[in-house]
JSON list of N, CA and C in Angstrom, two decimals:
[
{"chain": "A", "resi": 358, "resn": "MET", "atom": "N", "xyz": [116.59, 84.48, 118.27]},
{"chain": "A", "resi": 358, "resn": "MET", "atom": "CA", "xyz": [115.78, 85.39, 117.48]},
{"chain": "A", "resi": 358, "resn": "MET", "atom": "C", "xyz": [115.94, 86.81, 118.05]},
{"chain": "A", "resi": 359, "resn": "THR", "atom": "N", "xyz": [116.24, 87.74, 117.19]},
{"chain": "A", "resi": 359, "resn": "THR", "atom": "CA", "xyz": [116.46, 89.11, 117.63]},
{"chain": "A", "resi": 359, "resn": "THR", "atom": "C", "xyz": [115.13, 89.83, 117.86]},
{"chain": "A", "resi": 360, "resn": "LEU", "atom": "N", "xyz": [115.21, 90.98, 118.48]},
{"chain": "A", "resi": 360, "resn": "LEU", "atom": "CA", "xyz": [114.02, 91.79, 118.74]},
{"chain": "A", "resi": 360, "resn": "LEU", "atom": "C", "xyz": [113.32, 92.17, 117.44]},
{"chain": "A", "resi": 361, "resn": "LEU", "atom": "N", "xyz": [114.09, 92.52, 116.42]},
{"chain": "A", "resi": 361, "resn": "LEU", "atom": "CA", "xyz": [113.48, 92.90, 115.15]},
{"chain": "A", "resi": 361, "resn": "LEU", "atom": "C", "xyz": [112.76, 91.73, 114.50]},
{"chain": "A", "resi": 362, "resn": "GLU", "atom": "N", "xyz": [113.36, 90.55, 114.56]},
{"chain": "A", "resi": 362, "resn": "GLU", "atom": "CA", "xyz": [112.71, 89.36, 114.00]},
{"chain": "A", "resi": 362, "resn": "GLU", "atom": "C", "xyz": [111.41, 89.06, 114.72]},
{"chain": "A", "resi": 363, "resn": "GLU", "atom": "N", "xyz": [111.43, 89.12, 116.04]},
{"chain": "A", "resi": 363, "resn": "GLU", "atom": "CA", "xyz": [110.22, 88.85, 116.83]},
{"chain": "A", "resi": 363, "resn": "GLU", "atom": "C", "xyz": [109.13, 89.87, 116.54]},
{"chain": "A", "resi": 364, "resn": "ALA", "atom": "N", "xyz": [109.51, 91.14, 116.46]},
{"chain": "A", "resi": 364, "resn": "ALA", "atom": "CA", "xyz": [108.52, 92.19, 116.20]},
{"chain": "A", "resi": 364, "resn": "ALA", "atom": "C", "xyz": [107.89, 92.03, 114.82]},
{"chain": "A", "resi": 365, "resn": "LEU", "atom": "N", "xyz": [108.72, 91.75, 113.82]},
{"chain": "A", "resi": 365, "resn": "LEU", "atom": "CA", "xyz": [108.21, 91.58, 112.46]},
{"chain": "A", "resi": 365, "resn": "LEU", "atom": "C", "xyz": [107.32, 90.35, 112.36]},
{"chain": "A", "resi": 366, "resn": "GLU", "atom": "N", "xyz": [107.72, 89.27, 113.00]},
{"chain": "A", "resi": 366, "resn": "GLU", "atom": "CA", "xyz": [106.89, 88.06, 112.98]},
{"chain": "A", "resi": 366, "resn": "GLU", "atom": "C", "xyz": [105.55, 88.32, 113.65]},
{"chain": "A", "resi": 367, "resn": "HIS", "atom": "N", "xyz": [105.55, 89.05, 114.76]},
{"chain": "A", "resi": 367, "resn": "HIS", "atom": "CA", "xyz": [104.31, 89.39, 115.46]},
{"chain": "A", "resi": 367, "resn": "HIS", "atom": "C", "xyz": [103.38, 90.22, 114.56]},
{"chain": "A", "resi": 368, "resn": "LEU", "atom": "N", "xyz": [103.94, 91.22, 113.90]},
{"chain": "A", "resi": 368, "resn": "LEU", "atom": "CA", "xyz": [103.13, 92.08, 113.02]},
{"chain": "A", "resi": 368, "resn": "LEU", "atom": "C", "xyz": [102.55, 91.31, 111.84]},
{"chain": "A", "resi": 369, "resn": "VAL", "atom": "N", "xyz": [103.38, 90.50, 111.20]},
{"chain": "A", "resi": 369, "resn": "VAL", "atom": "CA", "xyz": [102.92, 89.75, 110.02]},
{"chain": "A", "resi": 369, "resn": "VAL", "atom": "C", "xyz": [101.90, 88.68, 110.42]},
{"chain": "A", "resi": 370, "resn": "THR", "atom": "N", "xyz": [102.12, 88.04, 111.55]},
{"chain": "A", "resi": 370, "resn": "THR", "atom": "CA", "xyz": [101.19, 87.00, 112.01]},
{"chain": "A", "resi": 370, "resn": "THR", "atom": "C", "xyz": [99.80, 87.58, 112.24]},
{"chain": "A", "resi": 371, "resn": "GLY", "atom": "N", "xyz": [99.73, 88.82, 112.65]},
{"chain": "A", "resi": 371, "resn": "GLY", "atom": "CA", "xyz": [98.44, 89.47, 112.86]},
{"chain": "A", "resi": 371, "resn": "GLY", "atom": "C", "xyz": [97.70, 89.78, 111.58]},
{"chain": "A", "resi": 372, "resn": "ILE", "atom": "N", "xyz": [98.39, 89.77, 110.46]},
{"chain": "A", "resi": 372, "resn": "ILE", "atom": "CA", "xyz": [97.79, 90.12, 109.17]},
{"chain": "A", "resi": 372, "resn": "ILE", "atom": "C", "xyz": [97.29, 88.89, 108.42]},
{"chain": "A", "resi": 373, "resn": "VAL", "atom": "N", "xyz": [98.01, 87.78, 108.52]},
{"chain": "A", "resi": 373, "resn": "VAL", "atom": "CA", "xyz": [97.77, 86.63, 107.64]},
{"chain": "A", "resi": 373, "resn": "VAL", "atom": "C", "xyz": [96.73, 85.66, 108.20]},
{"chain": "A", "resi": 374, "resn": "ASP", "atom": "N", "xyz": [96.22, 84.80, 107.31]},
{"chain": "A", "resi": 374, "resn": "ASP", "atom": "CA", "xyz": [95.30, 83.74, 107.72]},
{"chain": "A", "resi": 374, "resn": "ASP", "atom": "C", "xyz": [96.05, 82.47, 108.12]},
{"chain": "A", "resi": 375, "resn": "HIS", "atom": "N", "xyz": [97.13, 82.16, 107.43]},
{"chain": "A", "resi": 375, "resn": "HIS", "atom": "CA", "xyz": [97.93, 80.96, 107.70]},
{"chain": "A", "resi": 375, "resn": "HIS", "atom": "C", "xyz": [99.11, 81.33, 108.60]},
{"chain": "A", "resi": 376, "resn": "LYS", "atom": "N", "xyz": [98.82, 81.45, 109.89]},
{"chain": "A", "resi": 376, "resn": "LYS", "atom": "CA", "xyz": [99.81, 81.95, 110.85]},
{"chain": "A", "resi": 376, "resn": "LYS", "atom": "C", "xyz": [101.00, 80.99, 111.04]},
{"chain": "A", "resi": 377, "resn": "ASP", "atom": "N", "xyz": [100.76, 79.70, 110.84]},
{"chain": "A", "resi": 377, "resn": "ASP", "atom": "CA", "xyz": [101.84, 78.72, 111.03]},
{"chain": "A", "resi": 377, "resn": "ASP", "atom": "C", "xyz": [102.88, 78.77, 109.91]},
{"chain": "A", "resi": 378, "resn": "ASP", "atom": "N", "xyz": [102.54, 79.39, 108.79]},
{"chain": "A", "resi": 378, "resn": "ASP", "atom": "CA", "xyz": [103.46, 79.44, 107.65]},
{"chain": "A", "resi": 378, "resn": "ASP", "atom": "C", "xyz": [104.35, 80.68, 107.66]},
{"chain": "A", "resi": 379, "resn": "VAL", "atom": "N", "xyz": [104.23, 81.52, 108.66]},
{"chain": "A", "resi": 379, "resn": "VAL", "atom": "CA", "xyz": [105.05, 82.73, 108.74]},
{"chain": "A", "resi": 379, "resn": "VAL", "atom": "C", "xyz": [106.43, 82.38, 109.30]},
{"chain": "A", "resi": 380, "resn": "VAL", "atom": "N", "xyz": [107.46, 82.69, 108.51]},
{"chain": "A", "resi": 380, "resn": "VAL", "atom": "CA", "xyz": [108.84, 82.44, 108.94]},
{"chain": "A", "resi": 380, "resn": "VAL", "atom": "C", "xyz": [109.64, 83.71, 108.67]},
{"chain": "A", "resi": 381, "resn": "VAL", "atom": "N", "xyz": [110.37, 84.17, 109.69]},
{"chain": "A", "resi": 381, "resn": "VAL", "atom": "CA", "xyz": [111.22, 85.35, 109.54]},
{"chain": "A", "resi": 381, "resn": "VAL", "atom": "C", "xyz": [112.66, 84.92, 109.78]},
{"chain": "A", "resi": 382, "resn": "ARG", "atom": "N", "xyz": [113.52, 85.24, 108.82]},
{"chain": "A", "resi": 382, "resn": "ARG", "atom": "CA", "xyz": [114.94, 84.91, 108.94]},
{"chain": "A", "resi": 382, "resn": "ARG", "atom": "C", "xyz": [115.76, 86.19, 108.87]},
{"chain": "A", "resi": 383, "resn": "ASN", "atom": "N", "xyz": [116.81, 86.24, 109.66]},
{"chain": "A", "resi": 383, "resn": "ASN", "atom": "CA", "xyz": [117.69, 87.40, 109.67]},
{"chain": "A", "resi": 383, "resn": "ASN", "atom": "C", "xyz": [119.00, 87.02, 109.00]},
{"chain": "A", "resi": 384, "resn": "LYS", "atom": "N", "xyz": [119.41, 87.81, 108.04]},
{"chain": "A", "resi": 384, "resn": "LYS", "atom": "CA", "xyz": [120.70, 87.61, 107.37]},
{"chain": "A", "resi": 384, "resn": "LYS", "atom": "C", "xyz": [121.50, 88.89, 107.54]},
{"chain": "A", "resi": 385, "resn": "ASP", "atom": "N", "xyz": [122.69, 88.77, 108.08]},
{"chain": "A", "resi": 385, "resn": "ASP", "atom": "CA", "xyz": [123.56, 89.93, 108.25]},
{"chain": "A", "resi": 385, "resn": "ASP", "atom": "C", "xyz": [124.36, 90.15, 106.98]},
{"chain": "A", "resi": 386, "resn": "LEU", "atom": "N", "xyz": [124.23, 91.32, 106.41]},
{"chain": "A", "resi": 386, "resn": "LEU", "atom": "CA", "xyz": [124.95, 91.68, 105.20]},
{"chain": "A", "resi": 386, "resn": "LEU", "atom": "C", "xyz": [125.93, 92.80, 105.53]},
{"chain": "A", "resi": 387, "resn": "ARG", "atom": "N", "xyz": [126.78, 93.13, 104.58]},
{"chain": "A", "resi": 387, "resn": "ARG", "atom": "CA", "xyz": [127.76, 94.20, 104.81]},
{"chain": "A", "resi": 387, "resn": "ARG", "atom": "C", "xyz": [127.09, 95.54, 105.08]},
{"chain": "A", "resi": 388, "resn": "ARG", "atom": "N", "xyz": [125.98, 95.79, 104.39]},
{"chain": "A", "resi": 388, "resn": "ARG", "atom": "CA", "xyz": [125.32, 97.10, 104.53]},
{"chain": "A", "resi": 388, "resn": "ARG", "atom": "C", "xyz": [124.15, 97.08, 105.50]},
{"chain": "A", "resi": 389, "resn": "GLY", "atom": "N", "xyz": [124.09, 96.11, 106.39]},
{"chain": "A", "resi": 389, "resn": "GLY", "atom": "CA", "xyz": [123.02, 96.04, 107.37]},
{"chain": "A", "resi": 389, "resn": "GLY", "atom": "C", "xyz": [122.38, 94.66, 107.39]},
{"chain": "A", "resi": 390, "resn": "SER", "atom": "N", "xyz": [121.19, 94.61, 107.95]},
{"chain": "A", "resi": 390, "resn": "SER", "atom": "CA", "xyz": [120.49, 93.34, 108.08]},
{"chain": "A", "resi": 390, "resn": "SER", "atom": "C", "xyz": [119.43, 93.19, 107.01]},
{"chain": "A", "resi": 391, "resn": "LEU", "atom": "N", "xyz": [119.16, 91.94, 106.66]},
{"chain": "A", "resi": 391, "resn": "LEU", "atom": "CA", "xyz": [118.07, 91.61, 105.75]},
{"chain": "A", "resi": 391, "resn": "LEU", "atom": "C", "xyz": [117.13, 90.70, 106.51]},
{"chain": "A", "resi": 392, "resn": "LEU", "atom": "N", "xyz": [115.89, 91.13, 106.67]},
{"chain": "A", "resi": 392, "resn": "LEU", "atom": "CA", "xyz": [114.87, 90.30, 107.29]},
{"chain": "A", "resi": 392, "resn": "LEU", "atom": "C", "xyz": [114.02, 89.72, 106.17]},
{"chain": "A", "resi": 393, "resn": "GLU", "atom": "N", "xyz": [114.06, 88.41, 106.04]},
{"chain": "A", "resi": 393, "resn": "GLU", "atom": "CA", "xyz": [113.31, 87.74, 104.98]},
{"chain": "A", "resi": 393, "resn": "GLU", "atom": "C", "xyz": [112.06, 87.15, 105.59]},
{"chain": "A", "resi": 394, "resn": "VAL", "atom": "N", "xyz": [110.90, 87.54, 105.06]},
{"chain": "A", "resi": 394, "resn": "VAL", "atom": "CA", "xyz": [109.62, 87.07, 105.56]},
{"chain": "A", "resi": 394, "resn": "VAL", "atom": "C", "xyz": [109.04, 86.11, 104.53]},
{"chain": "A", "resi": 395, "resn": "ARG", "atom": "N", "xyz": [108.76, 84.90, 104.97]},
{"chain": "A", "resi": 395, "resn": "ARG", "atom": "CA", "xyz": [108.13, 83.90, 104.10]},
{"chain": "A", "resi": 395, "resn": "ARG", "atom": "C", "xyz": [106.71, 83.68, 104.60]},
{"chain": "A", "resi": 396, "resn": "VAL", "atom": "N", "xyz": [105.75, 83.75, 103.67]},
{"chain": "A", "resi": 396, "resn": "VAL", "atom": "CA", "xyz": [104.35, 83.55, 104.02]},
{"chain": "A", "resi": 396, "resn": "VAL", "atom": "C", "xyz": [103.71, 82.58, 103.03]},
{"chain": "A", "resi": 397, "resn": "HIS", "atom": "N", "xyz": [102.55, 82.08, 103.37]},
{"chain": "A", "resi": 397, "resn": "HIS", "atom": "CA", "xyz": [101.78, 81.21, 102.49]},
{"chain": "A", "resi": 397, "resn": "HIS", "atom": "C", "xyz": [101.40, 82.00, 101.24]},
{"chain": "A", "resi": 398, "resn": "PRO", "atom": "N", "xyz": [101.38, 81.35, 100.07]},
{"chain": "A", "resi": 398, "resn": "PRO", "atom": "CA", "xyz": [101.05, 82.08, 98.83]},
{"chain": "A", "resi": 398, "resn": "PRO", "atom": "C", "xyz": [99.70, 82.80, 98.88]},
{"chain": "A", "resi": 399, "resn": "ASP", "atom": "N", "xyz": [98.73, 82.25, 99.59]},
{"chain": "A", "resi": 399, "resn": "ASP", "atom": "CA", "xyz": [97.42, 82.90, 99.70]},
{"chain": "A", "resi": 399, "resn": "ASP", "atom": "C", "xyz": [97.48, 84.20, 100.51]},
{"chain": "A", "resi": 400, "resn": "ASP", "atom": "N", "xyz": [98.49, 84.34, 101.36]},
{"chain": "A", "resi": 400, "resn": "ASP", "atom": "CA", "xyz": [98.61, 85.52, 102.22]},
{"chain": "A", "resi": 400, "resn": "ASP", "atom": "C", "xyz": [99.53, 86.59, 101.65]},
{"chain": "A", "resi": 401, "resn": "LEU", "atom": "N", "xyz": [100.18, 86.30, 100.56]},
{"chain": "A", "resi": 401, "resn": "LEU", "atom": "CA", "xyz": [101.16, 87.24, 100.01]},
{"chain": "A", "resi": 401, "resn": "LEU", "atom": "C", "xyz": [100.53, 88.60, 99.70]},
{"chain": "A", "resi": 402, "resn": "GLY", "atom": "N", "xyz": [99.36, 88.60, 99.11]},
{"chain": "A", "resi": 402, "resn": "GLY", "atom": "CA", "xyz": [98.67, 89.84, 98.79]},
{"chain": "A", "resi": 402, "resn": "GLY", "atom": "C", "xyz": [98.29, 90.64, 100.02]},
{"chain": "A", "resi": 403, "resn": "ARG", "atom": "N", "xyz": [97.92, 89.95, 101.09]},
{"chain": "A", "resi": 403, "resn": "ARG", "atom": "CA", "xyz": [97.56, 90.64, 102.33]},
{"chain": "A", "resi": 403, "resn": "ARG", "atom": "C", "xyz": [98.77, 91.34, 102.95]},
{"chain": "A", "resi": 404, "resn": "VAL", "atom": "N", "xyz": [99.92, 90.69, 102.89]},
{"chain": "A", "resi": 404, "resn": "VAL", "atom": "CA", "xyz": [101.13, 91.26, 103.49]},
{"chain": "A", "resi": 404, "resn": "VAL", "atom": "C", "xyz": [101.64, 92.44, 102.65]},
{"chain": "A", "resi": 405, "resn": "ILE", "atom": "N", "xyz": [101.53, 92.33, 101.34]},
{"chain": "A", "resi": 405, "resn": "ILE", "atom": "CA", "xyz": [101.99, 93.42, 100.48]},
{"chain": "A", "resi": 405, "resn": "ILE", "atom": "C", "xyz": [100.99, 94.58, 100.50]},
{"chain": "A", "resi": 406, "resn": "GLY", "atom": "N", "xyz": [99.71, 94.27, 100.42]},
{"chain": "A", "resi": 406, "resn": "GLY", "atom": "CA", "xyz": [98.67, 95.31, 100.46]},
{"chain": "A", "resi": 406, "resn": "GLY", "atom": "C", "xyz": [98.51, 96.01, 99.12]},
{"chain": "A", "resi": 407, "resn": "ARG", "atom": "N", "xyz": [97.49, 96.83, 99.04]},
{"chain": "A", "resi": 407, "resn": "ARG", "atom": "CA", "xyz": [97.24, 97.58, 97.81]},
{"chain": "A", "resi": 407, "resn": "ARG", "atom": "C", "xyz": [98.36, 98.58, 97.56]},
{"chain": "A", "resi": 408, "resn": "SER", "atom": "N", "xyz": [98.90, 98.49, 96.38]},
{"chain": "A", "resi": 408, "resn": "SER", "atom": "CA", "xyz": [100.01, 99.35, 95.96]},
{"chain": "A", "resi": 408, "resn": "SER", "atom": "C", "xyz": [101.20, 99.28, 96.92]},
{"chain": "A", "resi": 409, "resn": "GLY", "atom": "N", "xyz": [101.32, 98.18, 97.65]},
{"chain": "A", "resi": 409, "resn": "GLY", "atom": "CA", "xyz": [102.45, 98.01, 98.55]},
{"chain": "A", "resi": 409, "resn": "GLY", "atom": "C", "xyz": [102.35, 98.79, 99.85]},
{"chain": "A", "resi": 410, "resn": "ARG", "atom": "N", "xyz": [101.16, 99.25, 100.19]},
{"chain": "A", "resi": 410, "resn": "ARG", "atom": "CA", "xyz": [101.02, 100.09, 101.39]},
{"chain": "A", "resi": 410, "resn": "ARG", "atom": "C", "xyz": [101.31, 99.34, 102.68]},
{"chain": "A", "resi": 411, "resn": "THR", "atom": "N", "xyz": [100.83, 98.11, 102.79]},
{"chain": "A", "resi": 411, "resn": "THR", "atom": "CA", "xyz": [101.07, 97.35, 104.02]},
{"chain": "A", "resi": 411, "resn": "THR", "atom": "C", "xyz": [102.56, 97.03, 104.16]},
{"chain": "A", "resi": 412, "resn": "ALA", "atom": "N", "xyz": [103.18, 96.60, 103.06]},
{"chain": "A", "resi": 412, "resn": "ALA", "atom": "CA", "xyz": [104.61, 96.31, 103.10]},
{"chain": "A", "resi": 412, "resn": "ALA", "atom": "C", "xyz": [105.41, 97.57, 103.44]},
{"chain": "A", "resi": 413, "resn": "GLY", "atom": "N", "xyz": [105.00, 98.69, 102.89]},
{"chain": "A", "resi": 413, "resn": "GLY", "atom": "CA", "xyz": [105.67, 99.95, 103.19]},
{"chain": "A", "resi": 413, "resn": "GLY", "atom": "C", "xyz": [105.52, 100.33, 104.66]},
{"chain": "A", "resi": 414, "resn": "ALA", "atom": "N", "xyz": [104.33, 100.09, 105.20]},
{"chain": "A", "resi": 414, "resn": "ALA", "atom": "CA", "xyz": [104.11, 100.39, 106.63]},
{"chain": "A", "resi": 414, "resn": "ALA", "atom": "C", "xyz": [104.96, 99.47, 107.51]},
{"chain": "A", "resi": 415, "resn": "LEU", "atom": "N", "xyz": [105.06, 98.20, 107.13]},
{"chain": "A", "resi": 415, "resn": "LEU", "atom": "CA", "xyz": [105.91, 97.27, 107.89]},
{"chain": "A", "resi": 415, "resn": "LEU", "atom": "C", "xyz": [107.37, 97.73, 107.85]},
{"chain": "A", "resi": 416, "resn": "ARG", "atom": "N", "xyz": [107.82, 98.17, 106.69]},
{"chain": "A", "resi": 416, "resn": "ARG", "atom": "CA", "xyz": [109.20, 98.65, 106.56]},
{"chain": "A", "resi": 416, "resn": "ARG", "atom": "C", "xyz": [109.43, 99.90, 107.39]},
{"chain": "A", "resi": 417, "resn": "THR", "atom": "N", "xyz": [108.45, 100.78, 107.43]},
{"chain": "A", "resi": 417, "resn": "THR", "atom": "CA", "xyz": [108.57, 102.01, 108.23]},
{"chain": "A", "resi": 417, "resn": "THR", "atom": "C", "xyz": [108.67, 101.70, 109.71]},
{"chain": "A", "resi": 418, "resn": "VAL", "atom": "N", "xyz": [107.80, 100.81, 110.20]},
{"chain": "A", "resi": 418, "resn": "VAL", "atom": "CA", "xyz": [107.81, 100.43, 111.61]},
{"chain": "A", "resi": 418, "resn": "VAL", "atom": "C", "xyz": [109.13, 99.75, 111.98]},
{"chain": "A", "resi": 419, "resn": "MET", "atom": "N", "xyz": [109.58, 98.84, 111.12]},
{"chain": "A", "resi": 419, "resn": "MET", "atom": "CA", "xyz": [110.81, 98.13, 111.42]},
{"chain": "A", "resi": 419, "resn": "MET", "atom": "C", "xyz": [112.02, 99.07, 111.36]},
{"chain": "A", "resi": 420, "resn": "GLY", "atom": "N", "xyz": [111.99, 100.02, 110.46]},
{"chain": "A", "resi": 420, "resn": "GLY", "atom": "CA", "xyz": [113.06, 101.01, 110.41]},
{"chain": "A", "resi": 420, "resn": "GLY", "atom": "C", "xyz": [113.13, 101.84, 111.68]},
{"chain": "A", "resi": 421, "resn": "ALA", "atom": "N", "xyz": [111.96, 102.18, 112.23]},
{"chain": "A", "resi": 421, "resn": "ALA", "atom": "CA", "xyz": [111.92, 102.94, 113.48]},
{"chain": "A", "resi": 421, "resn": "ALA", "atom": "C", "xyz": [112.44, 102.08, 114.64]},
{"chain": "A", "resi": 422, "resn": "LEU", "atom": "N", "xyz": [112.07, 100.81, 114.66]},
{"chain": "A", "resi": 422, "resn": "LEU", "atom": "CA", "xyz": [112.54, 99.92, 115.72]},
{"chain": "A", "resi": 422, "resn": "LEU", "atom": "C", "xyz": [114.04, 99.64, 115.62]},
{"chain": "A", "resi": 423, "resn": "ALA", "atom": "N", "xyz": [114.57, 99.70, 114.42]},
{"chain": "A", "resi": 423, "resn": "ALA", "atom": "CA", "xyz": [115.99, 99.41, 114.22]},
{"chain": "A", "resi": 423, "resn": "ALA", "atom": "C", "xyz": [116.89, 100.49, 114.80]},
{"chain": "A", "resi": 424, "resn": "GLY", "atom": "N", "xyz": [116.35, 101.68, 115.00]},
{"chain": "A", "resi": 424, "resn": "GLY", "atom": "CA", "xyz": [117.12, 102.74, 115.65]},
{"chain": "A", "resi": 424, "resn": "GLY", "atom": "C", "xyz": [118.36, 103.17, 114.91]},
{"chain": "A", "resi": 425, "resn": "GLY", "atom": "N", "xyz": [118.25, 103.38, 113.61]},
{"chain": "A", "resi": 425, "resn": "GLY", "atom": "CA", "xyz": [119.38, 103.87, 112.85]},
{"chain": "A", "resi": 425, "resn": "GLY", "atom": "C", "xyz": [120.15, 102.81, 112.08]},
{"chain": "A", "resi": 426, "resn": "GLN", "atom": "N", "xyz": [119.93, 101.54, 112.41]},
{"chain": "A", "resi": 426, "resn": "GLN", "atom": "CA", "xyz": [120.56, 100.47, 111.65]},
{"chain": "A", "resi": 426, "resn": "GLN", "atom": "C", "xyz": [119.92, 100.38, 110.27]},
{"chain": "A", "resi": 427, "resn": "ASN", "atom": "N", "xyz": [120.68, 99.94, 109.29]},
{"chain": "A", "resi": 427, "resn": "ASN", "atom": "CA", "xyz": [120.10, 99.68, 107.97]},
{"chain": "A", "resi": 427, "resn": "ASN", "atom": "C", "xyz": [119.43, 98.32, 107.99]},
{"chain": "A", "resi": 428, "resn": "VAL", "atom": "N", "xyz": [118.13, 98.31, 107.72]},
{"chain": "A", "resi": 428, "resn": "VAL", "atom": "CA", "xyz": [117.37, 97.06, 107.71]},
{"chain": "A", "resi": 428, "resn": "VAL", "atom": "C", "xyz": [116.56, 96.99, 106.43]},
{"chain": "A", "resi": 429, "resn": "ARG", "atom": "N", "xyz": [116.72, 95.88, 105.70]},
{"chain": "A", "resi": 429, "resn": "ARG", "atom": "CA", "xyz": [115.90, 95.62, 104.52]},
{"chain": "A", "resi": 429, "resn": "ARG", "atom": "C", "xyz": [114.93, 94.51, 104.84]},
{"chain": "A", "resi": 430, "resn": "ILE", "atom": "N", "xyz": [113.74, 94.58, 104.25]},
{"chain": "A", "resi": 430, "resn": "ILE", "atom": "CA", "xyz": [112.74, 93.54, 104.45]},
{"chain": "A", "resi": 430, "resn": "ILE", "atom": "C", "xyz": [112.32, 93.01, 103.09]},
{"chain": "A", "resi": 431, "resn": "ASP", "atom": "N", "xyz": [112.47, 91.70, 102.90]},
{"chain": "A", "resi": 431, "resn": "ASP", "atom": "CA", "xyz": [112.02, 91.03, 101.69]},
{"chain": "A", "resi": 431, "resn": "ASP", "atom": "C", "xyz": [110.85, 90.13, 102.05]},
{"chain": "A", "resi": 432, "resn": "ILE", "atom": "N", "xyz": [109.79, 90.22, 101.28]},
{"chain": "A", "resi": 432, "resn": "ILE", "atom": "CA", "xyz": [108.60, 89.40, 101.52]},
{"chain": "A", "resi": 432, "resn": "ILE", "atom": "C", "xyz": [108.49, 88.41, 100.37]},
{"chain": "A", "resi": 433, "resn": "VAL", "atom": "N", "xyz": [108.53, 87.13, 100.69]},
{"chain": "A", "resi": 433, "resn": "VAL", "atom": "CA", "xyz": [108.45, 86.08, 99.67]},
{"chain": "A", "resi": 433, "resn": "VAL", "atom": "C", "xyz": [107.41, 85.06, 100.08]},
{"chain": "A", "resi": 434, "resn": "ASP", "atom": "N", "xyz": [106.86, 84.33, 99.09]},
{"chain": "A", "resi": 434, "resn": "ASP", "atom": "CA", "xyz": [105.92, 83.26, 99.43]},
{"chain": "A", "resi": 434, "resn": "ASP", "atom": "C", "xyz": [106.68, 81.96, 99.61]},
{"chain": "A", "resi": 435, "resn": "THR", "atom": "N", "xyz": [106.02, 80.97, 100.18]},
{"chain": "A", "resi": 435, "resn": "THR", "atom": "CA", "xyz": [106.70, 79.72, 100.51]},
{"chain": "A", "resi": 435, "resn": "THR", "atom": "C", "xyz": [106.97, 78.87, 99.28]},
{"chain": "A", "resi": 436, "resn": "ASP", "atom": "N", "xyz": [106.39, 79.20, 98.13]},
{"chain": "A", "resi": 436, "resn": "ASP", "atom": "CA", "xyz": [106.63, 78.46, 96.90]},
{"chain": "A", "resi": 436, "resn": "ASP", "atom": "C", "xyz": [107.96, 78.83, 96.25]},
{"chain": "A", "resi": 437, "resn": "ARG", "atom": "N", "xyz": [108.50, 79.99, 96.59]},
{"chain": "A", "resi": 437, "resn": "ARG", "atom": "CA", "xyz": [109.73, 80.45, 95.97]},
{"chain": "A", "resi": 437, "resn": "ARG", "atom": "C", "xyz": [110.91, 79.63, 96.47]},
{"chain": "A", "resi": 438, "resn": "VAL", "atom": "N", "xyz": [111.73, 79.20, 95.55]},
{"chain": "A", "resi": 438, "resn": "VAL", "atom": "CA", "xyz": [112.90, 78.39, 95.89]},
{"chain": "A", "resi": 438, "resn": "VAL", "atom": "C", "xyz": [114.05, 79.32, 96.25]},
{"chain": "A", "resi": 439, "resn": "ARG", "atom": "N", "xyz": [114.80, 78.98, 97.30]},
{"chain": "A", "resi": 439, "resn": "ARG", "atom": "CA", "xyz": [115.95, 79.80, 97.73]},
{"chain": "A", "resi": 439, "resn": "ARG", "atom": "C", "xyz": [117.05, 79.73, 96.73]}
]
């Protein structure tokens, strides 16, 4: 698990009620990394926040931690099929 994955998992776990359902996966793409966050359906609204503010804040923090790397963050619930 990379530093970015650990940091994102730590941040998201602090927000949600169902902490055991938080899963962060890293996928390397041509244009950078994709961090996929899976959460319990009941916690999806908490992670996204009003008007996407919480998700935007998570993306801002992770972008700063990435140090110039291109990093995308996708937030999905556990009901979504891959």
